[in-house]
Coordinates of C-alpha atoms in Angstrom, one line a residue:
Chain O
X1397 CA 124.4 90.3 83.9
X1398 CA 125.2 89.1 87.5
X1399 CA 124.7 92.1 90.4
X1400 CA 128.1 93.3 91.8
X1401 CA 129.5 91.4 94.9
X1402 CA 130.1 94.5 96.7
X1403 CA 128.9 97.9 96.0
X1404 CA 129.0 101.0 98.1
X1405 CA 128.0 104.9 97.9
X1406 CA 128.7 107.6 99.7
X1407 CA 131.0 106.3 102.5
X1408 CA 131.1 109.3 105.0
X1409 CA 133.4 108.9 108.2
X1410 CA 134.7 111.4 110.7
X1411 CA 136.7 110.8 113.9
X1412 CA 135.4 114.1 115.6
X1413 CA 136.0 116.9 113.7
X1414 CA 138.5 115.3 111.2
X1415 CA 136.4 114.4 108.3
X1416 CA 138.5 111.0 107.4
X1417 CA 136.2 109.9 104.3
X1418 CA 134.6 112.4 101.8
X1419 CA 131.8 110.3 100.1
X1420 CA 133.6 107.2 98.5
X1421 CA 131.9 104.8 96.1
X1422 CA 133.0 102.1 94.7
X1423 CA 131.5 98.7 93.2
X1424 CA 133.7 95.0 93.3
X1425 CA 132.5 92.3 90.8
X1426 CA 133.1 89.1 92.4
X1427 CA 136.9 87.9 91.2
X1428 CA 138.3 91.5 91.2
X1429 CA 141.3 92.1 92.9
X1430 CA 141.2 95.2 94.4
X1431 CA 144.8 97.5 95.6
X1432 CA 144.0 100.6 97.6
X1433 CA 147.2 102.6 97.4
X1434 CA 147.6 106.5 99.0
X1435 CA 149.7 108.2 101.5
X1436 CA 149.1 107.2 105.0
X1437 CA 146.1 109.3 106.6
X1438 CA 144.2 109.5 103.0
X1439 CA 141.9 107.5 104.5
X1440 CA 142.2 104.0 102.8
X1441 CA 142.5 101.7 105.8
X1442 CA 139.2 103.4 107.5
X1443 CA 137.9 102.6 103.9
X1444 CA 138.7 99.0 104.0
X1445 CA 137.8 98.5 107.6
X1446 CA 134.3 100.3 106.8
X1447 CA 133.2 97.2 104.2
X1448 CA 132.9 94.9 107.6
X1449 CA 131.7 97.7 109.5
X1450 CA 134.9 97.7 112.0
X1451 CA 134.4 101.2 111.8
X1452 CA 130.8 101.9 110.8
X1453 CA 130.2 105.3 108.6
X1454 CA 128.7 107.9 110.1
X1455 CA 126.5 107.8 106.5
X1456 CA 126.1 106.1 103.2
X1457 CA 124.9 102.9 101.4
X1458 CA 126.1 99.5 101.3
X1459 CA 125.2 96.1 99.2
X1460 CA 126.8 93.2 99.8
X1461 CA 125.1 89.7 98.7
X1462 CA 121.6 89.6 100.3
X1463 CA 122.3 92.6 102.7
X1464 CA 121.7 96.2 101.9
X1465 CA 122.5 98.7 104.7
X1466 CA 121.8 102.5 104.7
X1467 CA 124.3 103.8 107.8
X1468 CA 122.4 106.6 108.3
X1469 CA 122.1 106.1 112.1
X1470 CA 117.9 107.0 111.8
X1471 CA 117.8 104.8 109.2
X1472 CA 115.2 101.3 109.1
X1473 CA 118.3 99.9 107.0
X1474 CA 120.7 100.6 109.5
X1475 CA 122.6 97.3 110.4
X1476 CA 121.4 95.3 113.1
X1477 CA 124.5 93.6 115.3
X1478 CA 123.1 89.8 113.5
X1479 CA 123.2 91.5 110.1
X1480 CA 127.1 92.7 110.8
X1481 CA 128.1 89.3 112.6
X1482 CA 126.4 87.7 108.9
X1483 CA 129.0 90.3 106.8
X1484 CA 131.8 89.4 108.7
X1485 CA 131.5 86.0 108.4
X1486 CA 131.8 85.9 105.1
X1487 CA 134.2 88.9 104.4
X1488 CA 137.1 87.8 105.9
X1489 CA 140.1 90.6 107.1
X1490 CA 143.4 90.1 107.9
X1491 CA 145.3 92.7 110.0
X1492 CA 148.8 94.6 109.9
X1493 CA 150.2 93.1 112.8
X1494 CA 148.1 89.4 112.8
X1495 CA 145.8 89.5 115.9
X1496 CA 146.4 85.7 116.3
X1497 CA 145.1 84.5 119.4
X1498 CA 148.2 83.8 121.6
X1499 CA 146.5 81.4 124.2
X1500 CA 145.7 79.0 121.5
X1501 CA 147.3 76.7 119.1
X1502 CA 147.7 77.4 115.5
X1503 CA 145.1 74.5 115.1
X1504 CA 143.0 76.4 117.5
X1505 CA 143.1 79.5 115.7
X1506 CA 141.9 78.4 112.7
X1507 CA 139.2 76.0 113.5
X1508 CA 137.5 78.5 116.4
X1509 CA 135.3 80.5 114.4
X1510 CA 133.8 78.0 111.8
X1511 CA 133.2 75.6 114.6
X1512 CA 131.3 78.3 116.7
X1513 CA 129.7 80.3 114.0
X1514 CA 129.2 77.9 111.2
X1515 CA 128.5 75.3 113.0
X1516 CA 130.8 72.5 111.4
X1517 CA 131.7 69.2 113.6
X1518 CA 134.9 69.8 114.9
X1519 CA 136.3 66.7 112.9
X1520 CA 135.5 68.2 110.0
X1521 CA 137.0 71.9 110.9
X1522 CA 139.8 69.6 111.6
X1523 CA 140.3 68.6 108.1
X1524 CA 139.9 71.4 107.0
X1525 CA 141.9 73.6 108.9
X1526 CA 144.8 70.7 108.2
X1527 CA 144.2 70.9 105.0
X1528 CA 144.4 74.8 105.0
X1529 CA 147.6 74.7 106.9
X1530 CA 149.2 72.7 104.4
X1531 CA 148.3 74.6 101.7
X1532 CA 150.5 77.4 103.4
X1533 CA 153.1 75.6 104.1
X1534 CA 152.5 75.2 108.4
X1535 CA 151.0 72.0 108.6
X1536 CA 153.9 70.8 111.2
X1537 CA 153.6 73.8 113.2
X1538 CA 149.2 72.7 114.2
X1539 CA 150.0 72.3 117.5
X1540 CA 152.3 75.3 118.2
X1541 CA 151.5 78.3 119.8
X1542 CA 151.6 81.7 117.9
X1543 CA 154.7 83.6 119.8
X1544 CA 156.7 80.3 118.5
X1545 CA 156.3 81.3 115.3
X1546 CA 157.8 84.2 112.9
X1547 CA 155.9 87.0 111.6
X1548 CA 155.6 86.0 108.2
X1549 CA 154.2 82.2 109.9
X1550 CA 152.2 84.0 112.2
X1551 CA 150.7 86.4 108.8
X1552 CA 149.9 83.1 106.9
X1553 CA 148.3 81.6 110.1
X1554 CA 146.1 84.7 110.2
X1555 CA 145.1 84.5 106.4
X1556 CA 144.5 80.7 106.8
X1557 CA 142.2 81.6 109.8
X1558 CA 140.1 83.9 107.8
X1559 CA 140.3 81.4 104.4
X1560 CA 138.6 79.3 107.0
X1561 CA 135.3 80.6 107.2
X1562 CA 135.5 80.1 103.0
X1563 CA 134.9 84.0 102.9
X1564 CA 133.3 85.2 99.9
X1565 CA 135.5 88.2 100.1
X1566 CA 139.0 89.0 101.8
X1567 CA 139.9 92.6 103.2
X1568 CA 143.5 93.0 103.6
X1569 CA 144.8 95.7 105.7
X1570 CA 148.7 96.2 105.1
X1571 CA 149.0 92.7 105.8
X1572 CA 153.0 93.1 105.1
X1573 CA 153.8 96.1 106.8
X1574 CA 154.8 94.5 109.9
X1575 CA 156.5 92.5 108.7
X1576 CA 160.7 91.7 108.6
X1577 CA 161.6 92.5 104.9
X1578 CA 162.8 88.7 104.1
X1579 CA 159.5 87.7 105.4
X1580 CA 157.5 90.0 103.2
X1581 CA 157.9 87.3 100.1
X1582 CA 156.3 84.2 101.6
X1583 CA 152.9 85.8 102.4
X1584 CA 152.8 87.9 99.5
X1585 CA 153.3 84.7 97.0
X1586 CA 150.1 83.7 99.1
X1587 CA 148.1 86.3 98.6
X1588 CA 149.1 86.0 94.8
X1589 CA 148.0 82.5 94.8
X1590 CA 144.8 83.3 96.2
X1591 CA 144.3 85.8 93.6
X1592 CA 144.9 83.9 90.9
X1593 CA 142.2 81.3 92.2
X1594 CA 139.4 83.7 91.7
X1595 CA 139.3 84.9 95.5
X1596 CA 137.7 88.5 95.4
X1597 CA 140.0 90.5 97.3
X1598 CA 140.3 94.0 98.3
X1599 CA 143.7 95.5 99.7
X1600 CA 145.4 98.2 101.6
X1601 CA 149.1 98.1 100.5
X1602 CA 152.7 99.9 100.1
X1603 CA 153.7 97.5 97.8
X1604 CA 153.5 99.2 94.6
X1605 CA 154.7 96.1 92.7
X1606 CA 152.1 93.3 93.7
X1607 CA 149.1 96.1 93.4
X1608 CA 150.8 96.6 89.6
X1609 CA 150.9 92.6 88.8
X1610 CA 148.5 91.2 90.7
X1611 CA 145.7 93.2 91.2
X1612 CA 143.1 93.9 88.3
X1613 CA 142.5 97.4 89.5
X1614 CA 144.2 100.4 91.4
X1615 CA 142.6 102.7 93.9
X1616 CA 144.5 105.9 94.7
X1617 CA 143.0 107.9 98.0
X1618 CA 144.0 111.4 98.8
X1619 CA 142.0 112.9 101.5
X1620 CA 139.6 111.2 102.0
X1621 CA 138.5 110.8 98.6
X1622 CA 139.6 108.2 95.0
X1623 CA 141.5 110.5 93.4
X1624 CA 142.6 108.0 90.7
X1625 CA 141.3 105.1 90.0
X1626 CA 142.1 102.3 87.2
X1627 CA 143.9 99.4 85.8
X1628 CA 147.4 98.8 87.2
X1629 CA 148.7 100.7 84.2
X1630 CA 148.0 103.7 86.0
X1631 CA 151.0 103.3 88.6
X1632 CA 152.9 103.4 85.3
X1633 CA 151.0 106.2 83.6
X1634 CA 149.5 108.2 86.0
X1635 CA 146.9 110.8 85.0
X1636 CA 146.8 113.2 88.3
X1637 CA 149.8 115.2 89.7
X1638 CA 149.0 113.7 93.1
X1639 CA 149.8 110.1 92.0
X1640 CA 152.4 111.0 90.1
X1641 CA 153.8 113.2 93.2
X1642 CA 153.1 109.8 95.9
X1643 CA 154.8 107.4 93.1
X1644 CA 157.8 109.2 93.1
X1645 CA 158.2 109.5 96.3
X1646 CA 157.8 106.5 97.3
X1647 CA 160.1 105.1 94.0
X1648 CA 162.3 107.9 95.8
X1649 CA 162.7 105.9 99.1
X1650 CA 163.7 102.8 97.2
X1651 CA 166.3 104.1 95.4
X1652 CA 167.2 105.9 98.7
X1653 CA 167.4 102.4 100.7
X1654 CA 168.4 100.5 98.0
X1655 CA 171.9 102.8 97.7
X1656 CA 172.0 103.3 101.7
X1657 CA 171.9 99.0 101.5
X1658 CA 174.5 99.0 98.7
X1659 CA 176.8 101.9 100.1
X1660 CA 176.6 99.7 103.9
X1661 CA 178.2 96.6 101.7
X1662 CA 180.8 98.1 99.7
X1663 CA 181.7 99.6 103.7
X1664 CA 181.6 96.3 104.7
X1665 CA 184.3 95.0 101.3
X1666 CA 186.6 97.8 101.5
Chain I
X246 CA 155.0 66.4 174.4
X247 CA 152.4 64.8 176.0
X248 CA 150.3 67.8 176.8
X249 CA 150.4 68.0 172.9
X250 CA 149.3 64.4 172.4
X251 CA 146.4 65.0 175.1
X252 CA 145.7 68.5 173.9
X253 CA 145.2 67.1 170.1
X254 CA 143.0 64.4 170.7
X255 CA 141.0 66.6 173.2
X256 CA 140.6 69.6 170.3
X257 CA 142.0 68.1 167.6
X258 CA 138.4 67.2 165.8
X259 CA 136.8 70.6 167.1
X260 CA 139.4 72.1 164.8
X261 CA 139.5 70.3 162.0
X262 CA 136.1 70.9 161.9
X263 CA 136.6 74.8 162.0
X264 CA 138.9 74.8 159.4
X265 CA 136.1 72.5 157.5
X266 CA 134.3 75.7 157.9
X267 CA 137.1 78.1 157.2
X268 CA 137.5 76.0 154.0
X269 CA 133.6 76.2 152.9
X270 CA 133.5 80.0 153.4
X271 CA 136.4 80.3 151.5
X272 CA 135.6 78.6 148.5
X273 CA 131.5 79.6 148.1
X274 CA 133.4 83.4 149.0
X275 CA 135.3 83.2 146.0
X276 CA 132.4 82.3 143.8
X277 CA 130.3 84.9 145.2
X278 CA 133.0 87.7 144.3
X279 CA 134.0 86.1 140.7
X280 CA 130.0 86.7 140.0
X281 CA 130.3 90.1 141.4
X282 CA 133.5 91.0 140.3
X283 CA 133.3 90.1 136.5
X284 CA 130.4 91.6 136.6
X285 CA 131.3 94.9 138.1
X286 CA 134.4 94.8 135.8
X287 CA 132.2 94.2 132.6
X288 CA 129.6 97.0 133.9
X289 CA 132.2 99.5 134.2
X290 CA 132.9 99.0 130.2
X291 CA 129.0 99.1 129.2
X292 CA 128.2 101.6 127.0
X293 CA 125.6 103.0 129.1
X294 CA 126.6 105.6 131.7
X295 CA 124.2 104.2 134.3
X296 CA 125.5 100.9 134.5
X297 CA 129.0 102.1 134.2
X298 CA 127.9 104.6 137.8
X299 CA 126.4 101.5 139.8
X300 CA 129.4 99.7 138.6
X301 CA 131.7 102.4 140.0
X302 CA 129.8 103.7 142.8
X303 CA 129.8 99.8 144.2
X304 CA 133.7 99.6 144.1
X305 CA 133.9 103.3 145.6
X306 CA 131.8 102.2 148.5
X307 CA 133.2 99.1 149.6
X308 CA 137.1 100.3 149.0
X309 CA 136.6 102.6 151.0
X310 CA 134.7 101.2 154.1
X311 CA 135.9 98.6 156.4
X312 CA 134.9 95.0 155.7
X313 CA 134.1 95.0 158.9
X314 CA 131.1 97.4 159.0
X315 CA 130.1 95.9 155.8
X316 CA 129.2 92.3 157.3
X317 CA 127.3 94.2 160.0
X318 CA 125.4 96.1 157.7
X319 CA 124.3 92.9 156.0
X320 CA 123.6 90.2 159.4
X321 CA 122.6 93.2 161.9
X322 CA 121.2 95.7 159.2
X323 CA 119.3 94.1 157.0
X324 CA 117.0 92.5 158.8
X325 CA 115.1 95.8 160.0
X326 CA 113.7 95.2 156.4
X327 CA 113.0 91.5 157.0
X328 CA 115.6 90.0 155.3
X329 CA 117.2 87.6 158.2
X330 CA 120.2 85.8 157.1
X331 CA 122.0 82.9 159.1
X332 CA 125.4 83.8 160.0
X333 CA 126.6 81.8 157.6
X334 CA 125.2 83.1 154.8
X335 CA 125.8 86.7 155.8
X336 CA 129.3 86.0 155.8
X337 CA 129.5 84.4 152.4
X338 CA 127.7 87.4 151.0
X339 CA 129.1 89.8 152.9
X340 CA 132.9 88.8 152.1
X341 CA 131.8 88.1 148.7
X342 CA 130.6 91.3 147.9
X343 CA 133.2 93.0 150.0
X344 CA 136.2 90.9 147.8
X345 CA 133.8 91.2 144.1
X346 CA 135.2 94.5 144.3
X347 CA 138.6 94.1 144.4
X348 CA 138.3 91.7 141.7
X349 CA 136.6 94.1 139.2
X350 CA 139.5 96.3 139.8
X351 CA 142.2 93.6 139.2
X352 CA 139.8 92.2 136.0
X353 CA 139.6 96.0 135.1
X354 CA 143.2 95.8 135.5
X355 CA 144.0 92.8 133.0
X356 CA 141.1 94.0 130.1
X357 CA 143.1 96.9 129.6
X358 CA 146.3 94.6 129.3
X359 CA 145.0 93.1 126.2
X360 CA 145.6 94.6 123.0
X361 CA 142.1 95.8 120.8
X362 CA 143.5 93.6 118.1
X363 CA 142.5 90.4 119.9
X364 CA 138.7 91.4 120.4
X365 CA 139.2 93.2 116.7
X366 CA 140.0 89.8 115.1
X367 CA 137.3 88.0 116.5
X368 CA 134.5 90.9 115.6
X369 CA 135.8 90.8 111.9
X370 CA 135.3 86.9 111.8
X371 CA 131.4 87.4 112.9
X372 CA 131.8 86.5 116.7
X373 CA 128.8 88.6 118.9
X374 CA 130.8 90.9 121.5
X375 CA 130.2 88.6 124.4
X376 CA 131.2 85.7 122.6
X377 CA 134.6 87.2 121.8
X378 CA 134.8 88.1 125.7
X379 CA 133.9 85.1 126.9
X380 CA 136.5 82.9 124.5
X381 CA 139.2 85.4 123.3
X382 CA 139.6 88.0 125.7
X383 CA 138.8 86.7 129.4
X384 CA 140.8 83.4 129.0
X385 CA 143.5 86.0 128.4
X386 CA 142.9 87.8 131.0
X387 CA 142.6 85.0 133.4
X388 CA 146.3 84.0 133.0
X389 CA 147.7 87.6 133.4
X390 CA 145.3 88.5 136.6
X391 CA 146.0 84.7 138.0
X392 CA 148.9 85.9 140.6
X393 CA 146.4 89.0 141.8
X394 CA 143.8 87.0 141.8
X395 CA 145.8 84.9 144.3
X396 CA 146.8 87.1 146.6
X397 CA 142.6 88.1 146.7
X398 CA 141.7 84.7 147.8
X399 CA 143.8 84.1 150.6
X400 CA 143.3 87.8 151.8
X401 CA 139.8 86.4 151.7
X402 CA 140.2 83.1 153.6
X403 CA 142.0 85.0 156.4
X404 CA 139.3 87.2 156.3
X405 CA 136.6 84.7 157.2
X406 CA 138.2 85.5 160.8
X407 CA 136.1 88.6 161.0
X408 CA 133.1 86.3 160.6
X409 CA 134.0 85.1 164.4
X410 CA 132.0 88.4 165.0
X411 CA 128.7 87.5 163.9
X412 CA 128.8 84.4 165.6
X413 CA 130.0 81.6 162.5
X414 CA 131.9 79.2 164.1
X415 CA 134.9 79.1 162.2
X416 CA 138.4 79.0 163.4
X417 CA 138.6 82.1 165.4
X418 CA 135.9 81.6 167.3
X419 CA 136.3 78.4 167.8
X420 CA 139.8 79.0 169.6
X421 CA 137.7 82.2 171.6
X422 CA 135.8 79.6 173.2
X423 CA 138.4 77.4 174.4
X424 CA 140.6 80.1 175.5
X425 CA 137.4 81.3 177.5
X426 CA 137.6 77.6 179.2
X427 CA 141.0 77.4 179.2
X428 CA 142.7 80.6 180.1
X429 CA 145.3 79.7 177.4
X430 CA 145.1 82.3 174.9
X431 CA 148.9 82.1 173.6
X432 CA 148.9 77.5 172.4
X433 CA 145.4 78.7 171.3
X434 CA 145.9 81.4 168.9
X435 CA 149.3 79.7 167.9
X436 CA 147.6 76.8 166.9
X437 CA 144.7 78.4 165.0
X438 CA 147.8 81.1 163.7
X439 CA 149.0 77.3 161.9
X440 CA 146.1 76.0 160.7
X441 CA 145.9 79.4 158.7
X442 CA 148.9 79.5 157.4
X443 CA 148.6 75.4 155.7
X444 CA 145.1 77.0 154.2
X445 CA 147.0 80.0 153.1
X446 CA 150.1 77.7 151.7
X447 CA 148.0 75.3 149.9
X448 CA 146.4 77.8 148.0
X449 CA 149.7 79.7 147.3
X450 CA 151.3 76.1 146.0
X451 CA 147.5 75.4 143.9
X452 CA 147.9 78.9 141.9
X453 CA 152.5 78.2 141.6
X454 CA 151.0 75.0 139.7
X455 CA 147.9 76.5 137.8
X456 CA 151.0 79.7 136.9
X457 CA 153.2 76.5 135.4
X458 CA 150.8 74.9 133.9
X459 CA 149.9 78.0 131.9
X460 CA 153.0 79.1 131.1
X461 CA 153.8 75.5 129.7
X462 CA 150.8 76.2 127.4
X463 CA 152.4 79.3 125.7

């Protein structure tokens, strides 16, 4: 039996007084897809952006490949800045609103951190990062700069400069929330792609319909803690009253925006 | 006309010479202050409140004293503890440290102009903090601070005219000494009054092109 990829016990996070994770464990085989769903403020992005330490827990325990951290700040297994820099390099995030760098090329972006971290000869990162670009569809726009590009561009750009470091894991933090509705599609069908190919992936989302087909397991937070957990089947079946309550309302809004979008149109005809 | 013609070739070389100097002091000035400025400006982010008080207490003290005093503290003050400069030298450091300070504040200035997302993506890739400030977030910087920054260097070259005070012979006291001769203070200062202003002007059009130049980039 292989070890987990990822396992962690008893997150613990405040931001002062406000006590934004409860103890949350959780243990990723490596190929699991991974959807974190729950109502904004339940705590699931400080979750995700705990696994690379953006925001290191105040306590708990933490394996990942060869590195085992106790966050206990008194702890001898408390992370060392190397240790961190040697998780993030090979657990790679991708941000609501992209974070591309805007004073370099697309190229750029994408071959900076495996040529300074990893070491690779810039011909090769070249390549590569073509070959990436490609692969998502922006191989014309290598030279551009970001602010040329559209948000869902810009998104795939960002993915392609984490797929870059050939992550063994990918965090993705409501990568499509920023996103211009019509643009939502291209990087989603990306991120499906990458699932299918056996990329471990773990995600913070809204969209209730790729965590039910793509992902191979659900995640619901509620304050601070998983109050549901299981295959997708659960956003159909729901066990708790507090999923059931946050699926309906957020099937609610759709059907709410959906009429308001169809009620607009038959304005526009009549 | 002719008195020009005479006049030029009598002074001509003494002042090119000056502004030689004017030119030198400029330039090692601006490296002087970039050193203390970005570090001043980096110092006042540390997470340690003691480096962040040295940081602040510097840019306290010399924003509010006058530059003035500040290159006679270091060429007439410092040497009751042995430390003898040459004028030169005390007016490099002095205006260096004098203009570090305003830098810091306009550095300061452009840090907090860039989002945390930018130094956020780099962390979660595995750069070290000062990698990801030294490639992500100053070159990012640079380009928003570059028309401040500007303004700080030629208010530094015009301020190597203080330096006439301790005795570098740059332009101003250059011109004190001929109008001592000469009795012709008006031509004299009107002359040197040029000479600053194609210093000044070719520094103005070298930042217009570095501004383009950027701009064309993004």
């Amino acid at each position: 039996m292989t070890p987990p990829l990822l396992s962690l016990r008893e997150i613990r996070k405040s931001f002062g007084e406000n006590e934004v994770l409860k103890g949350v464990s959780l243990t990723v085989d490596a190929g699991e897809v991974v959807s974190i769903i729950g109502a904004s403020g339940s705590g699931k992005s400080t979750f995700l952006r705990s696994i690379n330490a953006l925001e290191v827990p105040q306590s708990g325990f933490m394996n990942f490949e060869d590195l085992s951290f106790d966050f206990r700040p008194e702890s001898r297994f408390f992370p060392t800045a190397a240790q961190l820099q040697s998780l993030r390099t090979r657990a790679g995030m991708v941000f609501q609103s992209y974070h591309l760098w805007p004073h370099m090329t697309v190229l750029e972006n994408v071959i900076h951190a495996p040529i300074r971290l990893l070491r690779i000869p810039r011909k090769q990162a070249i390549e590569e990062a073509d070959a990436l670009l490609s692969r998502i569809g922006l191989y014309e726009k290598r030279g551009s700069y970001p602010s040329r590009l559209s948000g869902g561009q810009q998104q795939r750009v960002a993915i392609a400069r984490a797929l870059a470091m050939k992550p063994r894991l990918m965090l993705f933090d409501e990568v499509t929330s920023a996103l211009d509705p019509e643009l939502v599609h291209e990087v989603l069908v990306l991120m499906a792609s990458l699932a299918s190919e056996g990329m471990t992936m773990l995600l913070v989302t809204h969209e209730i319909a790729f965590a039910r087909d793509v992902s191979s397991r659900v995640l619901f937070f509620d304050q601070g803690v998983i109050a549901e957990a299981g295959p997708p089947d659960i956003l159909r079946h729901p066990e708790s009253d507090r999923l059931k309550q946050f699926l309906h309302r957020i099937l609610h809004n759709e059907v709410v925006q959906a009429s308001a979008a169809l009620s607009t149109q038959e304005g526009r005809l009549s | 006309m002719t008195f020009v013609l005479e006049e030029f070739q009598l002074y001509g070389p003494g002042f090119l010479q000056a502004a030689w100097t004017v030119f030198a002091l400029t330039i090692l000035t601006i490296v002087v202050s970039w050193a203390c400025g970005l570090l001043a400006a980096l110092a006042q982010r540390s997470r340690l409140k003691s480096v962040r008080a040295v940081a602040g207490f510097y840019i306290w003290f010399i924003r509010g004293t006058p530059t003035l005093i500040q290159i006679f503290i270091i060429y007439f003050g410092l040497p009751q503890f042995g430390i003898r400069l040459s004028p030169f030298t005390a007016g490099v450091l002095a205006l260096g440290i004098n203009s570090g300070a305003y830098i810091a504040e306009i550095v300061r200035g452009g840090l907090t102009a860039i989002p945390s997302g930018q130094s956020e993506s780099a962390l979660a890739l595995g750069f070290s903090r000062s990698e990801t400030m030294r490639t992500i977030i100053l070159p990012q910087v640079f380009r928003i601070i570059l028309p401040a920054v500007t303004n700080e260097a030629i208010s530094t070259l015009k301020n190597t005219s203080l330096l006439s005070t301790i005795t570098v012979v740059e332009l101003t006291l250059y011109a004190q000494t001929l109008i001592a001769a000469t009795f012709r203070p008006f031509e004299f200062y009107i002359a040197v009054a040029v000479i600053y202003l194609v210093l000044t002007t070719v520094l103005t059009l070298l930042a217009s092109w570095l501004e383009r130049h950027y701009a064309r980039l993004s």
